């Protein structure tokens, strides 16, 4: 590329039917001049019919700054070609056939509105083309979107800000590919641009992240760049190296708790931490100090958590998560107070996450499938079945039988009608004779909540209560109610420490039990039981 008086020129080789599809011009030019003559065509929101125009995603300012820094400070820069499209009505230049051969196209030409495209030389086999654009015509040509960016927008966005380097006139020269398409008012060619953009951004198979990082970070010391060089090339990459080296160098038992992290996971953590705290990558010294701070915090945090939650400390996301929590804690606090604040926050979080697979979330597995599994686990542990132990009175018990029936109906209405759970009451079991104890114990075991009506202190209820203590009392899923009657005016003293409500009549039951049932459901949803 060159700039003559009042114009900009780019030069490249013309090719037609490339891969059977396109006519293109390929060459080399500086980022600054490619940026100056081209525009991004941003994708618009769908119209009323659902159609969209444009193809370019919005500019990510952080990424654009990273690219700019890479070009200015990296010592081993290499980039794929910038892909543009030219949207003008082109005239083909044909080679006159000799004999019976069909005519062949050797070039294209165009001249209008301050833009000229032509073959550079007249030779029949020379296909170098020159595109000349008048600087005074640039505003009009850009408003008409004559030269559009398909791939490389972030490389071009900050090109005008790149610092010149004495003696390196080609420092910012890159390969480019100019797709020669139809005029700007031809929708079919708009679709072609979108299709090429999609192809570039969705079908290329990237090198596996772990392998790529091993190739870079696993080189011998003789081939490893100096810290300032790697930092200039990519701060997140250098932080990944610092964290990896720091974790592998931890003394025991910290090394066992935190070591063995895949580089890809450390890379994700490094990028996300620096995205949240960009000031930590302002200088190499700041980045090094940040890595040392995070490593020290991780060692202490794991000490406070590993004994209870070793799987949590070993999770893919733990480095990033613990780093974020440490940074969001009050930095004005003393280190001990800040550490306690961080550990308590993470302990509360891991308890909330519960035993449902959420603590095992992995960046290496499909997120949707993991969420389905977690949701199914959560649903499976929310209480659904309530076992009721009660005094089964015969017809000769008169008024007491009627009062017991009222208590049963009140419990049934609360559990099944209001709380939408299943009530298991073996007194209502249909069928012939069966071994009651075997069935009863099994139903108690598989039920989620146990309620005992201790009224009358009946032996069968006390037996069932004793069996239920093993499975339901430790989690707080055991409820007792008691209505004092003659000869049974107090419950045994050792049952008063349980969830226990003394009632007068059946009407007291909903308000007495409702708060306990809701508390059990809330604890289950929060992963506490």
mmCIF file of N, CA and C in Angstrom, residues 386 409-423 507 509-518 521 525:
data_model
loop_
_atom_site.group_PDB
_atom_site.id
_atom_site.type_symbol
_atom_site.label_atom_id
_atom_site.label_comp_id
_atom_site.label_asym_id
_atom_site.label_seq_id
_atom_site.Cartn_x
_atom_site.Cartn_y
_atom_site.Cartn_z
ATOM 1 N N UNK A 386 -44.991 -37.182 53.439
ATOM 2 C CA UNK A 386 -45.052 -37.007 54.892
ATOM 3 C C UNK A 386 -45.679 -38.250 55.519
ATOM 4 N N UNK A 409 -57.877 -34.933 60.044
ATOM 5 C CA UNK A 409 -58.372 -34.141 58.920
ATOM 6 C C UNK A 409 -57.638 -32.806 58.826
ATOM 7 N N UNK A 410 -57.331 -32.201 59.970
ATOM 8 C CA UNK A 410 -56.597 -30.933 59.956
ATOM 9 C C UNK A 410 -55.197 -31.119 59.375
ATOM 10 N N UNK A 411 -54.519 -32.215 59.771
ATOM 11 C CA UNK A 411 -53.183 -32.507 59.227
ATOM 12 C C UNK A 411 -53.270 -32.800 57.733
ATOM 13 N N UNK A 412 -54.255 -33.586 57.331
ATOM 14 C CA UNK A 412 -54.418 -33.950 55.925
ATOM 15 C C UNK A 412 -54.661 -32.693 55.058
ATOM 16 N N UNK A 413 -55.522 -31.808 55.539
ATOM 17 C CA UNK A 413 -55.820 -30.596 54.781
ATOM 18 C C UNK A 413 -54.573 -29.722 54.644
ATOM 19 N N UNK A 414 -53.777 -29.615 55.718
ATOM 20 C CA UNK A 414 -52.561 -28.805 55.674
ATOM 21 C C UNK A 414 -51.536 -29.416 54.727
ATOM 22 N N UNK A 415 -51.271 -30.721 54.886
ATOM 23 C CA UNK A 415 -50.205 -31.376 54.131
ATOM 24 C C UNK A 415 -50.583 -31.533 52.660
ATOM 25 N N UNK A 416 -51.764 -32.088 52.393
ATOM 26 C CA UNK A 416 -52.142 -32.385 51.010
ATOM 27 C C UNK A 416 -52.838 -31.207 50.331
ATOM 28 N N UNK A 417 -53.735 -30.537 51.071
ATOM 29 C CA UNK A 417 -54.482 -29.456 50.444
ATOM 30 C C UNK A 417 -53.669 -28.193 50.264
ATOM 31 N N UNK A 418 -52.982 -27.775 51.328
ATOM 32 C CA UNK A 418 -52.242 -26.506 51.280
ATOM 33 C C UNK A 418 -50.805 -26.678 50.809
ATOM 34 N N UNK A 419 -50.084 -27.667 51.353
ATOM 35 C CA UNK A 419 -48.662 -27.819 51.049
ATOM 36 C C UNK A 419 -48.401 -28.686 49.822
ATOM 37 N N UNK A 420 -49.418 -29.346 49.309
ATOM 38 C CA UNK A 420 -49.326 -30.158 48.089
ATOM 39 C C UNK A 420 -48.314 -31.282 48.221
ATOM 40 N N UNK A 421 -48.264 -31.931 49.397
ATOM 41 C CA UNK A 421 -47.412 -33.098 49.600
ATOM 42 C C UNK A 421 -48.295 -34.322 49.853
ATOM 43 N N UNK A 422 -47.694 -35.483 49.758
ATOM 44 C CA UNK A 422 -48.428 -36.734 49.967
ATOM 45 C C UNK A 422 -48.384 -37.111 51.446
ATOM 46 N N UNK A 423 -49.558 -37.441 51.997
ATOM 47 C CA UNK A 423 -49.634 -37.872 53.396
ATOM 48 C C UNK A 423 -49.765 -39.390 53.443
ATOM 49 N N UNK A 507 -58.175 -27.365 65.534
ATOM 50 C CA UNK A 507 -58.072 -26.071 64.859
ATOM 51 C C UNK A 507 -56.711 -25.417 65.081
ATOM 52 N N UNK A 509 -53.849 -26.955 64.805
ATOM 53 C CA UNK A 509 -52.813 -27.679 64.062
ATOM 54 C C UNK A 509 -52.241 -26.881 62.890
ATOM 55 N N UNK A 510 -53.051 -26.278 62.008
ATOM 56 C CA UNK A 510 -52.456 -25.571 60.865
ATOM 57 C C UNK A 510 -51.431 -24.518 61.261
ATOM 58 N N UNK A 511 -51.782 -23.648 62.206
ATOM 59 C CA UNK A 511 -50.832 -22.600 62.600
ATOM 60 C C UNK A 511 -49.628 -23.179 63.333
ATOM 61 N N UNK A 512 -49.822 -24.296 64.059
ATOM 62 C CA UNK A 512 -48.716 -24.901 64.814
ATOM 63 C C UNK A 512 -47.711 -25.586 63.893
ATOM 64 N N UNK A 513 -48.196 -26.268 62.843
ATOM 65 C CA UNK A 513 -47.306 -27.044 61.979
ATOM 66 C C UNK A 513 -46.845 -26.290 60.740
ATOM 67 N N UNK A 514 -47.634 -25.321 60.285
ATOM 68 C CA UNK A 514 -47.333 -24.653 59.012
ATOM 69 C C UNK A 514 -45.922 -24.052 59.012
ATOM 70 N N UNK A 515 -45.574 -23.343 60.076
ATOM 71 C CA UNK A 515 -44.266 -22.676 60.112
ATOM 72 C C UNK A 515 -43.120 -23.695 60.070
ATOM 73 N N UNK A 516 -43.331 -24.853 60.716
ATOM 74 C CA UNK A 516 -42.281 -25.878 60.709
ATOM 75 C C UNK A 516 -42.140 -26.505 59.322
ATOM 76 N N UNK A 517 -43.244 -26.789 58.668
ATOM 77 C CA UNK A 517 -43.187 -27.385 57.338
ATOM 78 C C UNK A 517 -42.523 -26.437 56.349
ATOM 79 N N UNK A 518 -42.876 -25.155 56.424
ATOM 80 C CA UNK A 518 -42.246 -24.189 55.526
ATOM 81 C C UNK A 518 -40.753 -24.073 55.805
ATOM 82 N N UNK A 521 -39.063 -27.060 54.177
ATOM 83 C CA UNK A 521 -39.004 -26.890 52.723
ATOM 84 C C UNK A 521 -37.941 -25.863 52.336
ATOM 85 N N UNK A 525 -34.632 -26.558 50.004
ATOM 86 C CA UNK A 525 -34.344 -25.817 48.770
ATOM 87 C C UNK A 525 -32.988 -25.128 48.835
#
